[in-house]
C-alpha cells in the first residue's frame, strides 16, 4: 500500500517535471499552438530533439528563448526568441510557446518614448526614441530585460516641456545640470495685481536666483518692478535689486526667459527683449540649480526647462 502510494506520487512527479541531476524542468507553462499560429519564422538555432520536453530543455539553454517548433519526423527543435507568425508560412512542425516567459515586449514598463526592439535568443533590448517634449539623458537610451525578468535602463527620457495647464509639477527638477548658456522659459498670464515669482533652486534649498515680478508689494518702492535677489542656504533673502522695466499686464500673456550666461550673470528677457542683467552670487553658482519653481499670482501656460532666448 505504502509502496503503491509512493509509486503514484513518483509517477505523477515525473509526468510534471523531469530532472537530470539538480536540474528541475518546468513544462507546465508551455502551450502547443495550432491553426494560424503555425505560420512561423525567425529561427535562430535548431537542435536535435525527440520530444517536446527535449525541445524545452534545448530552449531553456537560451535566456530569451520563448518559442519553438518541434518537427516530429525529422526530430528537430527550431528555437525562437518569440513566436513570430508574421513573415513566412512554412509549416515545419508543432509550434509551442511559453505562456509565462520571464521577458516579453508586452511586459515592458511604459517609457516616455517609442521603442525599437531587438529580440534574440540571448537578449531582449530596445532602443528608445524619446517622445516630443521629453529629452534623452544619455547619448543613446536603451531598455533591456534580464534573464531573471527584471528590467534595466541606460539613460532615460525626462519631460522638459509642459504645455497643458494646469501645471501641477512645480517645483520641477531639471533633467540635467545647468551649464552656461542654459535658459528656462515660462509663458503665463498674471492673474492679479500682486506678484508672481520664479525661483531657481538648489538641492540644499538656496536660490541662486529669486525673481519676483511685482505689480504691487508691501513695500511702496517696489511696485511695478522686476525684483531680483538671492536666497541663502539659511533662508535669508539678500542682494535684492529692482528694475523698472516692467512690461506685464494682468490678464495678458507674457513670455519670460531666464538665461545663465557664461560671464556669471543671469539675463531676464520678457517678450524677447532683455529687461535686466543680474550678477550670479559667488557662492551660489548657476551650475548648482537643480529645480525651477513658479508661484504666486500667475497661471503658467507653458514651461520649457531648456529653451533659446
Ligand atoms: C519536418 O521536416 C521535414 C524535413 O525538413 C519536412 O519535409 C516536413 O514537412 C516537416 N514536418 C512537418 C510536420 O512539418
Ligand atoms: C541626446 O541625443 C542627442 C542626439 O542623439 C545627442 O546629441 C545628445 O548629446 C543627447 N543628450 C545627452 C544628454 O546625452
Ligand atoms: C517619464 O517621464 C516622467 C515625467 O518626466 C518621469 O517622472 C518618469 O520617471 C519617466 N519614466 C521613465 C521610465 O523614464
Ligand atoms: C505700492 O503698492 C502698495 C500696496 O498696494 C500701495 O500701498 C502703495 O501706495 C503703492 N506705491 C506706489 C508708489 O504706487
Ligand atoms: C544667514 O547668513 C547670512 C550670511 O552668512 C547672515 O548675514 C544672515 O544673518 C543669516 N540669517 C539668518 C536668519 O541666520
Ligand atoms: C555677458 O556676455 C554677454 C554675451 O554673452 C554680453 O552681451 C553681456 O554684455 C555680458 N555682460 C557683462 C556684464 O559682461
Ligand atoms: C495672490 O497670491 C497669494 C500668494 O499665493 C495669495 O495668498 C493671494 O490670495 C493671491 N491673490 C489672488 C487675488 O488670488
Short mmCIF file of C-alpha atoms and ligand atoms in Angstrom, two decimals:
data_model
loop_
_atom_site.label_atom_id
_atom_site.label_comp_id
_atom_site.label_asym_id
_atom_site.label_seq_id
_atom_site.Cartn_x
_atom_site.Cartn_y
_atom_site.Cartn_z
CA UNK A 1 0.00 0.00 0.00
CA UNK A 2 2.73 2.41 1.05
CA UNK A 3 4.84 1.35 -1.96
CA UNK A 4 1.89 1.82 -4.34
CA UNK A 5 1.26 5.33 -2.99
CA UNK A 6 4.92 6.19 -3.39
CA UNK A 7 4.83 4.91 -6.93
CA UNK A 8 1.80 7.05 -7.81
CA UNK A 9 3.42 10.12 -6.28
CA UNK A 10 6.64 9.43 -8.16
CA UNK A 11 4.95 8.84 -11.49
CA UNK A 12 2.91 11.99 -11.02
CA UNK A 13 6.01 13.92 -10.21
CA UNK A 14 7.82 12.54 -13.25
CA UNK A 15 4.96 13.49 -15.52
CA UNK A 16 5.01 17.06 -14.27
CA UNK A 17 8.73 17.57 -14.26
CA UNK A 18 11.82 15.84 -15.45
CA UNK A 19 15.11 16.04 -13.69
CA UNK A 20 18.65 15.25 -14.63
CA UNK A 21 20.89 15.72 -11.64
CA UNK A 22 19.99 19.01 -9.99
CA UNK A 23 18.08 20.47 -12.95
CA UNK A 24 14.36 20.92 -12.47
CA UNK A 25 12.45 21.39 -15.71
CA UNK A 26 9.11 23.15 -15.72
CA UNK A 27 6.97 22.38 -18.72
CA UNK A 28 3.54 23.47 -17.50
CA UNK A 29 3.74 26.99 -18.94
CA UNK A 30 4.37 25.70 -22.43
CA UNK A 31 1.35 25.66 -24.70
CA UNK A 32 1.04 24.00 -28.06
CA UNK A 33 -0.34 26.26 -30.77
CA UNK A 34 -2.37 25.32 -33.81
CA UNK A 35 -4.13 26.82 -36.79
CA UNK A 36 -2.86 30.20 -37.85
CA UNK A 37 -0.19 30.12 -35.15
CA UNK A 38 1.56 27.53 -37.30
CA UNK A 39 2.88 30.17 -39.66
CA UNK A 40 6.24 30.72 -38.07
CA UNK A 41 9.62 32.09 -38.97
CA UNK A 42 12.66 33.65 -37.43
CA UNK A 43 14.51 30.57 -36.14
CA UNK A 44 17.93 31.37 -34.88
CA UNK A 45 19.02 27.95 -33.74
CA UNK A 46 17.88 24.39 -34.24
CA UNK A 47 18.69 21.34 -32.15
CA UNK A 48 18.03 17.63 -32.21
CA UNK A 49 15.12 16.62 -30.02
CA UNK A 50 12.97 13.53 -29.72
CA UNK A 51 10.19 15.11 -27.71
CA UNK A 52 8.58 18.36 -26.67
CA UNK A 53 10.38 18.07 -23.34
CA UNK A 54 13.76 17.79 -25.01
CA UNK A 55 12.93 20.86 -27.08
CA UNK A 56 12.00 22.78 -23.92
CA UNK A 57 15.32 21.73 -22.44
CA UNK A 58 17.13 22.99 -25.54
CA UNK A 59 15.13 26.23 -25.50
CA UNK A 60 15.96 26.77 -21.82
CA UNK A 61 19.64 26.86 -22.67
CA UNK A 62 18.98 30.34 -24.04
CA UNK A 63 17.89 33.07 -21.67
CA UNK A 64 15.39 34.59 -24.09
CA UNK A 65 14.03 31.57 -25.99
CA UNK A 66 10.23 31.55 -25.58
CA UNK A 67 9.01 29.56 -28.57
CA UNK A 68 9.98 26.59 -30.68
CA UNK A 69 8.76 24.40 -33.49
CA UNK A 70 9.08 20.62 -32.98
CA UNK A 71 9.27 18.61 -36.17
CA UNK A 72 8.37 15.09 -35.09
CA UNK A 73 9.53 13.32 -38.25
CA UNK A 74 12.91 14.99 -38.51
CA UNK A 75 13.24 15.18 -34.68
CA UNK A 76 14.30 18.76 -34.80
CA UNK A 77 13.60 21.69 -32.43
CA UNK A 78 13.66 25.10 -34.10
CA UNK A 79 14.24 27.65 -31.35
CA UNK A 80 12.96 31.19 -31.48
CA UNK A 81 13.23 34.24 -29.20
CA UNK A 82 9.48 34.80 -29.54
CA UNK A 83 6.62 33.46 -31.61
CA UNK A 84 6.77 35.19 -34.95
CA UNK A 85 3.89 34.34 -37.23
CA UNK A 86 4.14 37.36 -39.47
CA UNK A 87 6.78 36.54 -42.04
CA UNK A 88 6.73 33.13 -43.78
CA UNK A 89 4.11 30.47 -43.88
CA UNK A 90 6.32 27.35 -43.75
CA UNK A 91 4.73 24.65 -41.64
CA UNK A 92 7.64 22.87 -40.12
CA UNK A 93 6.01 21.07 -37.24
CA UNK A 94 4.27 21.52 -33.91
CA UNK A 95 4.55 25.05 -32.54
CA UNK A 96 4.97 25.68 -28.83
CA UNK A 97 5.10 28.93 -26.96
CA UNK A 98 5.93 29.65 -23.33
CA UNK A 99 2.84 31.38 -21.96
CA UNK A 100 4.76 32.64 -18.91
CA UNK A 101 8.03 33.97 -20.27
CA UNK A 102 10.23 35.94 -17.91
CA UNK A 103 10.78 38.54 -20.63
CA UNK A 104 8.46 39.78 -23.32
CA UNK A 105 7.86 43.06 -25.09
CA UNK A 106 4.31 43.03 -23.68
CA UNK A 107 5.56 43.24 -20.09
CA UNK A 108 7.96 46.12 -20.78
CA UNK A 109 7.49 49.11 -18.48
CA UNK A 110 5.97 52.20 -20.02
CA UNK A 111 8.65 54.55 -21.20
CA UNK A 112 8.46 58.14 -22.35
CA UNK A 113 9.44 57.15 -25.85
CA UNK A 114 8.91 54.72 -28.70
CA UNK A 115 10.98 51.53 -28.60
CA UNK A 116 12.68 49.69 -31.42
CA UNK A 117 13.06 46.12 -30.10
CA UNK A 118 15.78 43.62 -30.94
CA UNK A 119 14.77 40.18 -29.63
CA UNK A 120 17.26 37.34 -29.91
CA UNK A 121 17.65 34.02 -28.09
CA UNK A 122 20.06 35.69 -25.69
CA UNK A 123 18.69 39.21 -25.25
CA UNK A 124 15.66 41.45 -25.43
CA UNK A 125 16.81 45.01 -25.84
CA UNK A 126 15.11 48.13 -27.17
CA UNK A 127 16.46 51.44 -28.38
CA UNK A 128 14.26 54.26 -27.12
CA UNK A 129 13.42 57.39 -29.07
CA UNK A 130 12.06 59.99 -26.67
CA UNK A 131 8.63 61.45 -27.37
CA UNK A 132 8.30 65.14 -28.16
CA UNK A 133 8.68 67.25 -25.01
CA UNK A 134 10.93 64.58 -23.46
CA UNK A 135 14.69 64.66 -23.60
CA UNK A 136 17.32 61.92 -23.57
CA UNK A 137 19.62 61.93 -20.55
CA UNK A 138 22.32 59.88 -22.27
CA UNK A 139 23.51 59.76 -25.85
CA UNK A 140 21.55 56.57 -26.53
CA UNK A 141 18.68 55.40 -24.37
CA UNK A 142 18.24 51.63 -24.04
CA UNK A 143 15.95 49.34 -22.10
CA UNK A 144 16.58 45.63 -21.67
CA UNK A 145 15.09 42.62 -19.99
CA UNK A 146 17.45 40.50 -17.94
CA UNK A 147 17.23 36.71 -17.89
CA UNK A 148 15.52 36.86 -14.49
CA UNK A 149 12.76 39.09 -15.88
CA UNK A 150 13.99 42.33 -14.33
CA UNK A 151 14.23 45.43 -16.49
CA UNK A 152 17.24 47.64 -16.82
CA UNK A 153 17.77 51.10 -18.31
CA UNK A 154 20.57 53.01 -19.84
CA UNK A 155 19.61 56.67 -19.62
CA UNK A 156 16.01 57.76 -19.88
CA UNK A 157 13.55 60.25 -21.32
CA UNK A 158 12.60 63.07 -18.98
CA UNK A 159 9.92 65.65 -19.64
CA UNK A 160 11.32 69.13 -20.19
CA UNK A 161 8.41 70.92 -21.89
CA UNK A 162 4.91 71.31 -20.44
CA UNK A 163 2.11 72.86 -22.49
CA UNK A 164 -1.06 71.72 -20.80
CA UNK A 165 -2.36 73.73 -17.88
CA UNK A 166 -2.99 73.35 -15.04
CA UNK A 167 0.70 72.98 -14.30
CA UNK A 168 0.85 70.82 -11.21
CA UNK A 169 4.50 69.79 -11.43
CA UNK A 170 6.10 72.78 -9.65
CA UNK A 171 8.71 72.77 -8.25
CA UNK A 172 10.11 70.79 -11.16
CA UNK A 173 13.54 69.14 -11.40
CA UNK A 174 15.87 69.74 -14.31
CA UNK A 175 16.72 66.69 -16.42
CA UNK A 176 20.43 67.53 -16.37
CA UNK A 177 22.85 70.00 -14.78
CA UNK A 178 22.85 73.68 -15.74
CA UNK A 179 25.69 74.78 -17.98
CA UNK A 180 26.46 78.32 -19.05
CA UNK A 181 24.12 79.32 -21.86
CA UNK A 182 21.20 77.42 -20.28
CA UNK A 183 17.83 79.16 -20.32
CA UNK A 184 14.44 78.42 -18.86
CA UNK A 185 11.31 79.87 -20.48
CA UNK A 186 7.96 80.45 -18.82
CA UNK A 187 4.81 81.55 -20.59
CA UNK A 188 1.96 82.68 -18.42
CA UNK A 189 -0.74 85.15 -17.53
CA UNK A 190 -0.63 87.29 -14.35
CA UNK A 191 -3.87 86.64 -12.50
CA UNK A 192 -3.96 89.60 -10.13
CA UNK A 193 -2.44 92.97 -9.42
CA UNK A 194 0.00 91.49 -6.89
CA UNK A 195 3.07 89.49 -7.88
CA UNK A 196 4.43 86.27 -9.27
CA UNK A 197 7.71 84.58 -8.50
CA UNK A 198 10.23 82.46 -10.39
CA UNK A 199 12.81 80.63 -8.29
CA UNK A 200 15.93 78.81 -9.43
CA UNK A 201 16.68 76.50 -6.52
CA UNK A 202 19.50 74.18 -5.49
CA UNK A 203 19.25 70.80 -3.82
CA UNK A 204 20.05 72.45 -0.47
CA UNK A 205 17.16 74.91 -0.73
CA UNK A 206 19.16 78.04 -1.55
CA UNK A 207 18.19 80.13 -4.57
CA UNK A 208 20.90 81.36 -6.94
CA UNK A 209 18.08 83.49 -8.38
CA UNK A 210 14.90 84.64 -6.71
CA UNK A 211 12.94 86.67 -9.26
CA UNK A 212 9.84 88.49 -8.09
CA UNK A 213 7.62 90.24 -10.63
CA UNK A 214 5.78 92.81 -8.54
CA UNK A 215 2.73 94.77 -9.63
CA UNK A 216 2.26 95.75 -6.03
CA UNK A 217 4.02 94.58 -2.96
CA UNK A 218 4.02 95.58 0.68
CA UNK A 219 6.98 97.89 0.28
CA UNK A 220 5.98 101.01 -1.68
CA UNK A 221 9.31 101.31 -3.55
CA UNK A 222 8.84 98.00 -5.30
CA UNK A 223 5.62 98.45 -7.22
CA UNK A 224 5.74 97.65 -10.96
CA UNK A 225 9.23 96.29 -10.57
CA UNK A 226 11.20 93.22 -11.51
CA UNK A 227 12.91 92.44 -8.22
CA UNK A 228 15.93 90.08 -8.37
CA UNK A 229 17.84 88.63 -5.42
CA UNK A 230 19.26 85.51 -3.78
CA UNK A 231 18.06 83.20 -1.07
CA UNK A 232 20.89 81.91 1.11
CA UNK A 233 21.07 78.40 2.48
CA UNK A 234 19.89 79.68 5.89
CA UNK A 235 16.72 81.06 4.32
CA UNK A 236 17.68 84.77 4.28
CA UNK A 237 16.95 86.80 1.17
CA UNK A 238 19.79 89.06 0.16
CA UNK A 239 21.31 91.15 -2.62
CA UNK A 240 17.97 92.34 -3.98
CA UNK A 241 17.83 94.84 -6.84
CA UNK A 242 14.80 96.41 -8.51
CA UNK A 243 14.42 97.00 -12.25
CA UNK A 244 11.82 99.46 -13.52
CA UNK A 245 11.29 97.95 -16.95
CA UNK A 246 8.06 96.13 -16.09
CA UNK A 247 6.21 95.06 -19.26
CA UNK A 248 3.48 92.96 -17.58
CA UNK A 249 -0.29 93.42 -17.62
CA UNK A 250 -2.77 91.41 -15.57
CA UNK A 251 -4.63 89.03 -17.89
CA UNK A 252 -2.09 89.34 -20.71
CA UNK A 253 0.23 86.55 -21.82
CA UNK A 254 3.95 87.09 -21.29
CA UNK A 255 6.94 85.09 -22.41
CA UNK A 256 9.72 85.14 -19.84
CA UNK A 257 13.25 83.80 -20.42
CA UNK A 258 15.96 83.47 -17.78
CA UNK A 259 19.42 82.76 -19.09
CA UNK A 260 22.59 81.77 -17.21
CA UNK A 261 25.36 83.43 -19.23
CA UNK A 262 28.99 82.45 -19.49
CA UNK A 263 30.05 85.68 -17.72
CA UNK A 264 28.37 84.82 -14.43
CA UNK A 265 25.17 86.78 -14.86
CA UNK A 266 21.52 86.00 -15.24
CA UNK A 267 19.74 87.75 -18.07
CA UNK A 268 16.00 88.33 -17.85
CA UNK A 269 14.07 88.51 -21.10
CA UNK A 270 10.41 89.38 -21.41
CA UNK A 271 8.77 89.06 -24.81
CA UNK A 272 12.22 88.62 -26.37
CA UNK A 273 13.63 91.90 -25.02
CA UNK A 274 16.32 91.91 -22.33
CA UNK A 275 14.99 93.69 -19.24
CA UNK A 276 17.62 93.00 -16.58
CA UNK A 277 21.13 91.61 -16.09
CA UNK A 278 21.86 90.38 -12.60
CA UNK A 279 25.20 89.04 -11.29
CA UNK A 280 25.39 85.49 -10.02
CA UNK A 281 26.29 85.14 -6.34
CA UNK A 282 29.86 83.82 -5.98
CA UNK A 283 28.69 81.17 -3.52
CA UNK A 284 25.51 80.30 -5.45
CA UNK A 285 26.62 79.48 -9.00
CA UNK A 286 24.00 78.74 -11.64
CA UNK A 287 25.54 75.28 -12.07
CA UNK A 288 24.08 74.34 -8.65
CA UNK A 289 20.50 74.89 -9.86
CA UNK A 290 18.51 71.63 -9.84
CA UNK A 291 14.91 72.82 -9.63
CA UNK A 292 12.66 75.55 -11.02
CA UNK A 293 9.63 76.88 -9.20
CA UNK A 294 6.94 79.31 -10.35
CA UNK A 295 4.34 80.50 -7.86
CA UNK A 296 2.02 83.24 -6.60
CA UNK A 297 -0.45 85.18 -8.80
CA UNK A 298 0.11 83.64 -12.22
CA UNK A 299 -1.27 80.94 -14.49
CA UNK A 300 1.58 79.20 -16.28
CA UNK A 301 0.62 78.09 -19.79
CA UNK A 302 3.95 76.71 -20.94
CA UNK A 303 7.27 75.76 -19.37
CA UNK A 304 10.48 74.90 -21.23
CA UNK A 305 13.31 73.73 -18.99
CA UNK A 306 15.66 74.17 -21.90
CA UNK A 307 14.97 76.92 -24.43
CA UNK A 308 16.64 79.50 -26.62
CA UNK A 309 16.22 83.15 -25.72
C1 LIG B 1 9.56 18.17 -40.89
O1 LIG B 1 10.70 18.44 -41.62
C2 LIG B 1 10.74 17.78 -42.87
C3 LIG B 1 12.14 17.97 -43.43
O2 LIG B 1 12.61 19.25 -43.16
C4 LIG B 1 9.65 18.36 -43.73
O3 LIG B 1 9.67 17.80 -45.01
C5 LIG B 1 8.33 18.10 -43.07
O4 LIG B 1 7.27 18.73 -43.78
C6 LIG B 1 8.33 18.60 -41.63
N1 LIG B 1 7.19 18.09 -40.94
C7 LIG B 1 6.12 18.83 -40.62
C8 LIG B 1 5.05 18.14 -39.84
O5 LIG B 1 6.02 19.97 -40.94
C1 LIG B 2 20.57 63.24 -26.71
O1 LIG B 2 20.63 62.80 -28.04
C2 LIG B 2 21.20 63.74 -28.93
C3 LIG B 2 21.05 63.21 -30.34
O2 LIG B 2 21.06 61.84 -30.37
C4 LIG B 2 22.67 63.96 -28.54
O3 LIG B 2 23.24 64.90 -29.42
C5 LIG B 2 22.71 64.48 -27.12
O4 LIG B 2 24.04 64.63 -26.71
C6 LIG B 2 21.99 63.52 -26.20
N1 LIG B 2 21.92 64.10 -24.86
C7 LIG B 2 22.66 63.68 -23.85
C8 LIG B 2 22.46 64.36 -22.53
O5 LIG B 2 23.50 62.81 -23.97
C1 LIG B 3 8.62 59.52 -17.73
O1 LIG B 3 8.53 60.89 -17.52
C2 LIG B 3 8.09 61.27 -16.23
C3 LIG B 3 7.95 62.77 -16.21
O2 LIG B 3 9.16 63.38 -16.56
C4 LIG B 3 9.10 60.76 -15.19
O3 LIG B 3 8.66 61.06 -13.90
C5 LIG B 3 9.27 59.26 -15.34
O4 LIG B 3 10.28 58.80 -14.47
C6 LIG B 3 9.63 58.90 -16.76
N1 LIG B 3 9.64 57.46 -16.89
C7 LIG B 3 10.73 56.78 -17.25
C8 LIG B 3 10.59 55.30 -17.30
O5 LIG B 3 11.79 57.32 -17.55
C1 LIG B 4 2.52 100.33 -3.99
O1 LIG B 4 1.54 99.34 -3.63
C2 LIG B 4 1.15 99.43 -2.26
C3 LIG B 4 0.25 98.25 -1.97
O2 LIG B 4 -0.85 98.23 -2.79
C4 LIG B 4 0.48 100.77 -2.00
O3 LIG B 4 0.15 100.84 -0.64
C5 LIG B 4 1.46 101.89 -2.37
O4 LIG B 4 0.84 103.13 -2.29
C6 LIG B 4 2.00 101.71 -3.79
N1 LIG B 4 3.07 102.66 -4.03
C7 LIG B 4 3.14 103.42 -5.09
C8 LIG B 4 4.32 104.33 -5.16
O5 LIG B 4 2.33 103.34 -6.01
C1 LIG B 5 22.16 83.95 7.05
O1 LIG B 5 23.51 84.09 6.64
C2 LIG B 5 23.89 85.42 6.32
C3 LIG B 5 25.30 85.41 5.76
O2 LIG B 5 26.06 84.44 6.37
C4 LIG B 5 23.72 86.30 7.55
O3 LIG B 5 24.08 87.64 7.22
C5 LIG B 5 22.27 86.25 8.00
O4 LIG B 5 22.12 86.98 9.19
C6 LIG B 5 21.85 84.81 8.25
N1 LIG B 5 20.41 84.80 8.52
C7 LIG B 5 19.87 84.03 9.44
C8 LIG B 5 18.38 84.09 9.57
O5 LIG B 5 20.54 83.33 10.18
C1 LIG B 6 27.91 88.98 -20.80
O1 LIG B 6 28.02 88.36 -22.06
C2 LIG B 6 27.03 88.74 -23.00
C3 LIG B 6 27.25 87.91 -24.26
O2 LIG B 6 27.43 86.57 -23.94
C4 LIG B 6 27.10 90.22 -23.25
O3 LIG B 6 26.05 90.59 -24.12
C5 LIG B 6 26.96 90.97 -21.94
O4 LIG B 6 27.13 92.35 -22.14
C6 LIG B 6 27.97 90.48 -20.92
N1 LIG B 6 27.69 91.11 -19.65
C7 LIG B 6 28.66 91.53 -18.80
C8 LIG B 6 28.19 92.12 -17.53
O5 LIG B 6 29.84 91.43 -19.07
C1 LIG B 7 -2.04 86.05 -4.82
O1 LIG B 7 -1.14 85.06 -4.32
C2 LIG B 7 -1.10 84.99 -2.90
C3 LIG B 7 0.01 84.01 -2.51
O2 LIG B 7 -0.03 82.87 -3.30
C4 LIG B 7 -2.45 84.55 -2.38
O3 LIG B 7 -2.43 84.49 -0.97
C5 LIG B 7 -3.50 85.54 -2.88
O4 LIG B 7 -4.78 85.11 -2.47
C6 LIG B 7 -3.43 85.69 -4.38
N1 LIG B 7 -4.35 86.73 -4.82
C7 LIG B 7 -5.43 86.48 -5.56
C8 LIG B 7 -6.27 87.65 -5.96
O5 LIG B 7 -5.73 85.36 -5.90
#
